[in-house]
Tab-separated table of C-alpha atoms and ligand atoms in Angstrom:
chain	number	residue	atom	x	y	z
A	166	MET	CA	95.270	98.674	98.882
A	167	PRO	CA	92.651	98.219	102.128
A	168	GLY	CA	95.199	99.596	104.698
A	169	VAL	CA	97.444	97.618	106.243
A	170	SER	CA	96.804	93.831	106.612
A	171	LEU	CA	96.720	93.552	110.471
A	172	ASP	CA	98.167	89.791	109.585
A	173	HIS	CA	101.453	91.039	108.987
A	174	VAL	CA	101.905	93.769	112.106
A	175	LYS	CA	103.695	93.025	115.461
A	176	ILE	CA	103.509	95.495	118.077
A	177	PHE	CA	106.024	95.706	120.591
A	178	PRO	CA	106.063	97.129	123.691
A	179	SER	CA	108.040	100.534	123.047
A	180	GLY	CA	112.155	100.562	124.105
A	181	GLU	CA	114.614	97.567	124.497
A	182	PRO	CA	111.631	94.757	123.686
A	183	PHE	CA	111.332	96.473	120.121
A	184	VAL	CA	114.905	96.673	119.610
A	185	THR	CA	115.336	93.146	120.212
A	186	GLY	CA	112.203	91.835	118.986
A	187	ALA	CA	112.190	93.595	115.690
A	188	ALA	CA	116.648	92.736	115.627
A	189	SER	CA	115.513	88.996	115.874
A	190	LEU	CA	112.706	88.695	113.805
A	191	LEU	CA	115.760	90.137	111.243
A	192	ILE	CA	118.239	88.180	112.288
A	193	SER	CA	115.628	85.141	111.804
A	194	PHE	CA	115.057	85.807	108.473
A	195	ILE	CA	118.837	85.992	107.117
A	196	ARG	CA	119.309	82.993	108.949
A	197	GLU	CA	116.798	81.228	107.351
A	198	LYS	CA	117.664	82.718	103.860
A	199	LEU	CA	120.995	81.809	104.308
A	200	GLN	CA	120.013	77.770	104.864
A	201	GLN	CA	118.200	78.012	101.452
A	202	GLN	CA	120.733	79.986	99.324
A	203	GLU	CA	124.795	80.802	99.357
A	204	ILE	CA	124.012	85.088	99.929
A	205	CYS	CA	121.374	87.160	101.310
A	206	THR	CA	121.028	90.708	99.767
A	207	VAL	CA	119.538	93.000	102.000
A	208	VAL	CA	118.618	96.733	101.811
A	209	LEU	CA	118.890	99.011	105.271
A	210	ALA	CA	116.923	101.790	106.220
A	211	GLY	CA	118.822	104.933	106.571
A	212	GLY	CA	117.058	107.353	109.499
A	213	ASN	CA	117.335	106.915	113.228
A	214	THR	CA	114.851	104.058	114.182
A	215	PRO	CA	116.982	101.283	112.849
A	216	ARG	CA	120.507	102.310	114.376
A	217	SER	CA	119.604	100.632	117.698
A	218	ILE	CA	118.591	97.805	115.708
A	219	TYR	CA	121.459	97.310	113.793
A	220	GLN	CA	123.662	97.781	116.860
A	221	TYR	CA	121.703	94.867	118.237
A	222	PHE	CA	123.016	92.592	115.858
A	223	THR	CA	126.744	93.072	116.537
A	224	GLU	CA	125.997	92.538	120.176
A	225	LEU	CA	123.904	89.171	119.507
A	226	PRO	CA	125.894	85.858	120.919
A	227	ALA	CA	127.927	84.145	118.190
A	228	GLU	CA	125.436	81.321	118.004
A	229	GLY	CA	123.018	83.665	117.286
A	230	GLN	CA	124.694	85.724	114.308
A	231	PRO	CA	124.470	85.050	110.918
A	232	ASP	CA	127.621	83.907	108.371
A	233	TRP	CA	127.848	88.101	107.805
A	234	LYS	CA	130.461	87.528	104.964
A	235	ARG	CA	127.321	86.023	102.768
A	236	ILE	CA	125.064	88.897	103.107
A	237	HIS	CA	125.107	92.060	100.572
A	238	PHE	CA	124.478	95.251	102.128
A	239	PHE	CA	122.306	97.841	100.220
A	240	TRP	CA	120.840	101.329	100.950
A	241	GLY	CA	117.449	102.299	100.612
A	242	ASP	CA	117.983	105.740	100.460
A	243	GLU	CA	121.022	108.151	100.942
A	244	ARG	CA	121.522	111.777	101.540
A	245	THR	CA	123.528	114.016	99.483
A	246	VAL	CA	126.610	114.151	101.774
A	247	PRO	CA	130.124	112.127	101.729
A	248	PRO	CA	129.795	108.961	103.933
A	249	THR	CA	131.637	110.708	106.732
A	250	HIS	CA	128.978	113.281	107.027
A	251	PRO	CA	126.805	112.758	110.123
A	252	GLU	CA	123.559	113.035	108.190
A	253	SER	CA	125.009	110.060	106.046
A	254	ASN	CA	122.945	107.039	106.084
A	255	TYR	CA	125.947	104.929	105.460
A	256	ARG	CA	127.844	106.279	108.287
A	257	MET	CA	124.866	105.795	110.561
A	258	VAL	CA	125.431	102.011	109.506
A	259	ALA	CA	128.885	101.718	109.213
A	260	GLU	CA	128.862	103.063	112.775
A	261	SER	CA	126.072	100.909	114.129
A	262	LEU	CA	126.639	97.900	112.287
A	263	LEU	CA	129.589	97.647	109.583
A	264	ASN	CA	132.715	98.947	111.825
A	265	HIS	CA	131.820	96.108	114.224
A	266	LEU	CA	131.779	93.155	111.899
A	267	SER	CA	134.317	91.866	109.436
A	268	ILE	CA	132.356	92.082	106.286
A	269	PRO	CA	134.603	92.210	103.076
A	270	GLU	CA	134.046	95.436	101.469
A	271	SER	CA	133.015	93.951	97.893
A	272	ASN	CA	129.577	93.225	100.182
A	273	ILE	CA	128.933	97.294	101.113
A	274	HIS	CA	127.377	98.291	98.044
A	275	ARG	CA	127.419	101.997	98.986
A	276	MET	CA	124.981	104.814	97.630
A	277	LYS	CA	127.946	107.771	96.885
A	278	GLY	CA	125.854	110.738	98.117
A	279	GLU	CA	129.012	112.649	97.553
A	280	LEU	CA	128.984	112.814	94.050
A	281	PRO	CA	126.376	115.070	92.048
A	282	PRO	CA	122.649	113.964	92.547
A	283	ALA	CA	122.139	112.658	88.791
A	284	GLN	CA	125.803	110.866	88.839
A	285	ALA	CA	125.130	109.633	92.375
A	286	ALA	CA	122.039	107.365	91.143
A	287	GLU	CA	123.679	106.489	87.667
A	288	ASP	CA	126.572	104.923	90.009
A	289	TYR	CA	123.997	102.540	92.035
A	290	ARG	CA	122.359	101.833	88.635
A	291	LYS	CA	125.519	100.366	87.619
A	292	GLN	CA	126.432	98.837	90.781
A	293	LEU	CA	122.620	96.956	90.506
A	294	HIS	CA	122.926	96.297	87.009
A	295	GLN	CA	126.589	94.643	87.728
A	296	PHE	CA	125.424	92.789	90.960
A	297	PHE	CA	121.976	91.504	89.448
A	298	GLN	CA	123.602	90.936	86.150
A	299	GLY	CA	121.784	92.963	84.310
A	300	ARG	CA	118.391	91.533	85.854
A	301	MET	CA	115.977	93.671	88.182
A	302	PRO	CA	117.204	93.704	91.431
A	303	ALA	CA	115.676	90.917	93.482
A	304	PHE	CA	116.621	91.903	97.071
A	305	ASP	CA	115.697	89.218	99.218
A	306	LEU	CA	115.179	91.750	102.267
A	307	VAL	CA	114.412	95.319	102.324
A	308	ILE	CA	114.109	97.523	105.451
A	309	LEU	CA	112.607	100.440	105.551
A	310	GLY	CA	111.237	103.495	107.787
A	311	LEU	CA	108.229	105.415	107.765
A	312	GLY	CA	108.002	109.240	107.843
A	313	ALA	CA	105.772	111.202	109.584
A	314	ASP	CA	104.228	112.097	106.408
A	315	GLY	CA	104.143	108.759	104.710
A	316	HIS	CA	107.131	108.759	103.049
A	317	THR	CA	109.671	105.995	103.090
A	318	ALA	CA	113.096	105.270	101.843
A	319	SER	CA	113.124	108.907	100.161
A	320	LEU	CA	110.101	108.667	98.165
A	321	PHE	CA	108.241	111.628	99.388
A	322	PRO	CA	105.107	113.149	99.033
A	323	GLY	CA	104.610	115.138	95.926
A	324	THR	CA	107.987	114.052	94.216
A	325	THR	CA	109.002	112.590	91.163
A	326	ALA	CA	110.533	109.668	92.144
A	327	VAL	CA	107.327	108.246	93.890
A	328	LYS	CA	105.732	107.897	89.979
A	329	GLU	CA	108.746	106.633	88.800
A	330	LYS	CA	107.804	103.213	87.105
A	331	GLU	CA	110.949	102.314	85.326
A	332	LYS	CA	114.425	103.344	86.640
A	333	TRP	CA	115.553	101.356	89.859
A	334	VAL	CA	116.876	104.463	91.494
A	335	THR	CA	116.637	107.970	90.845
A	336	GLU	CA	118.182	111.135	92.374
A	337	VAL	CA	114.914	113.138	93.978
A	338	TYR	CA	114.699	117.002	94.705
A	339	VAL	CA	112.818	116.760	97.927
A	340	GLU	CA	111.362	120.308	98.651
A	341	GLN	CA	109.842	119.924	101.812
A	342	LEU	CA	113.896	119.612	102.825
A	343	ASN	CA	115.087	121.947	100.296
A	344	THR	CA	117.420	119.252	99.405
A	345	TRP	CA	118.491	116.188	97.065
A	346	ARG	CA	118.246	112.601	97.915
A	347	ILE	CA	119.139	108.906	96.359
A	348	THR	CA	116.446	106.868	96.481
A	349	LEU	CA	115.555	103.147	95.486
A	350	THR	CA	112.117	103.446	93.253
A	351	PHE	CA	109.176	101.281	93.846
A	352	PRO	CA	109.843	99.037	91.306
A	353	VAL	CA	112.815	97.800	92.709
A	354	ILE	CA	111.165	98.076	96.400
A	355	ASN	CA	108.344	95.816	95.490
A	356	HIS	CA	110.514	93.513	93.619
A	357	ALA	CA	111.885	92.139	96.644
A	358	GLN	CA	110.891	89.158	98.875
A	359	GLN	CA	110.481	90.421	101.836
A	360	ILE	CA	109.789	94.100	103.102
A	361	VAL	CA	109.893	95.052	106.585
A	362	PHE	CA	108.822	98.618	108.094
A	363	LEU	CA	110.368	99.432	111.256
A	364	VAL	CA	108.235	102.273	113.039
A	365	ALA	CA	108.554	103.542	116.761
A	366	GLY	CA	107.685	106.581	118.611
A	367	THR	CA	104.704	108.322	119.241
A	368	ALA	CA	105.633	111.009	116.262
A	369	LYS	CA	104.251	107.833	113.729
A	370	ALA	CA	101.112	107.213	115.560
A	371	ALA	CA	99.053	109.172	113.589
A	372	ILE	CA	100.398	108.513	109.932
A	373	LEU	CA	100.287	104.637	110.905
A	374	GLU	CA	96.413	105.243	111.443
A	375	LYS	CA	96.219	106.848	108.393
A	376	LEU	CA	97.912	104.166	106.640
A	377	MET	CA	95.778	101.529	108.355
A	378	ASN	CA	92.316	102.977	107.440
A	379	LEU	CA	93.524	103.742	104.008
A	380	VAL	CA	91.026	102.753	101.286
A	381	GLU	CA	93.347	102.246	98.932
A	382	ALA	CA	97.026	103.002	98.079
A	383	SER	CA	97.989	107.380	97.381
A	384	PRO	CA	100.957	108.750	96.317
A	385	THR	CA	100.173	111.492	98.738
A	386	LEU	CA	100.863	108.619	101.484
A	387	PRO	CA	104.104	106.929	99.847
A	388	ALA	CA	104.564	104.169	102.127
A	389	SER	CA	100.765	102.657	100.774
A	390	LEU	CA	102.966	102.018	97.399
A	391	VAL	CA	104.649	99.386	98.725
A	392	LYS	CA	102.904	96.448	97.682
A	393	PRO	CA	105.500	93.438	96.407
A	394	GLU	CA	104.452	91.747	93.645
A	395	THR	CA	105.215	88.169	95.222
A	396	GLY	CA	106.739	89.127	98.647
A	397	GLU	CA	105.489	89.779	101.877
A	398	VAL	CA	105.341	93.362	103.959
A	399	MET	CA	105.936	93.130	107.682
A	400	TRP	CA	105.143	95.635	110.175
A	401	LEU	CA	107.254	96.034	113.265
A	402	LEU	CA	105.953	98.539	115.624
A	403	ASP	CA	106.629	99.622	119.193
A	404	GLU	CA	103.288	100.673	121.078
A	405	ALA	CA	104.106	104.272	121.058
A	406	ALA	CA	103.612	104.201	117.331
A	407	GLY	CA	101.269	101.142	116.694
A	408	ARG	CA	98.886	102.251	119.873
A	409	THR	CA	96.347	104.233	117.459
A	410	GLY	CA	96.328	102.760	114.592
A	411	PHE	CA	95.072	99.630	115.834
A	412	PRO	CA	91.458	98.481	117.569
A	413	GLY	CA	91.616	98.996	121.132
A	414	ASP	CA	93.770	101.002	123.464
A	415	SER	CA	96.961	99.267	123.912
A	416	GLY	CA	96.660	97.476	120.263
A	417	PRO	CA	96.538	93.750	119.632
A	418	SER	CA	100.473	92.365	119.743
A	419	LYS	CA	98.913	90.211	117.135
A	420	LYS	CA	100.500	86.833	117.010
A	421	VAL	CA	102.100	86.807	113.598
A	422	ILE	CA	103.300	83.580	111.812
A	423	LEU	CA	106.196	85.405	110.116
A	424	PRO	CA	106.647	84.406	106.643
A	425	PHE	CA	110.430	83.751	106.999
B	232	LIG	C1	115.917	108.789	105.740
B	232	LIG	C2	114.913	107.208	105.634
B	232	LIG	C3	113.759	107.681	106.114
B	232	LIG	C4	113.454	107.222	107.457
B	232	LIG	C5	112.197	108.191	107.545
B	232	LIG	C6	112.028	107.405	109.283
B	232	LIG	O1	117.086	108.531	105.170
B	232	LIG	O2	115.677	109.578	106.598
B	232	LIG	O3	115.543	106.253	104.422
B	232	LIG	O4	112.918	107.086	104.799
B	232	LIG	O5	113.710	105.784	107.129
B	232	LIG	O6	112.299	108.886	107.504
B	232	LIG	O7	113.155	107.883	110.136
B	232	LIG	P1	113.458	107.836	111.546
B	232	LIG	O8	113.772	106.265	111.290
B	232	LIG	O9	114.554	108.700	111.641
B	232	LIG	O10	112.437	108.136	111.993
């Protein structure tokens, strides 16, 4: 993979413009999907970057809101903590998004971080198997973050999960964090129609630059293995993250004709 193709990169000024710009693009994808089909399946990223974007979803004017009842929410990964724990990705999404919308419980497909890791992974596999009726999960939209070490979801460099080719979801011991995580695997992520990375802050500039200049995908930089079979990858960056990874000092805010 010759680095990240600039064609699918949009750079926003840092702060509010990144939040509103990224949120608007994600919502436009979802609304477009809901014009074509009854429901939309969305995999949510954890961590901090998406929080303000999820919050913004709830602040959109009524006419700008999608029909949330037709959206099914999944998680890309989860920490092995209860849903009430401050580190829980579920809790972050509940606080920023779910608690503010009337979304049927049956639309929320939570990774049960409170279970022992292998059991949590097996439980999620069963949830996916049931929802997708035994077929490989084909998510409409997968939202991902990017760690400064190149991880995405909980697919960290040097972990077994990065090489997983069969399982849809797996428990993984992350040496670097001295903790277990639950994560979707690349086979499922790469089976999605639209993948959107949300990357903000100067701390991500170096890894983004590395990613852009990569000659070929490498498990040492797991995010480079996000290569959807037929779908698209979009990178939504703020200037702080995108500045050094692109030619020119401020980086091109390339006009991106979004594929959605
Ligand atoms: C998690 C995420 C993880 C995250 C990146 C970026 O559970 O933490 O899934 O992959 O997206 O680490 O995190 P920030 O947005 O906090 O920088």
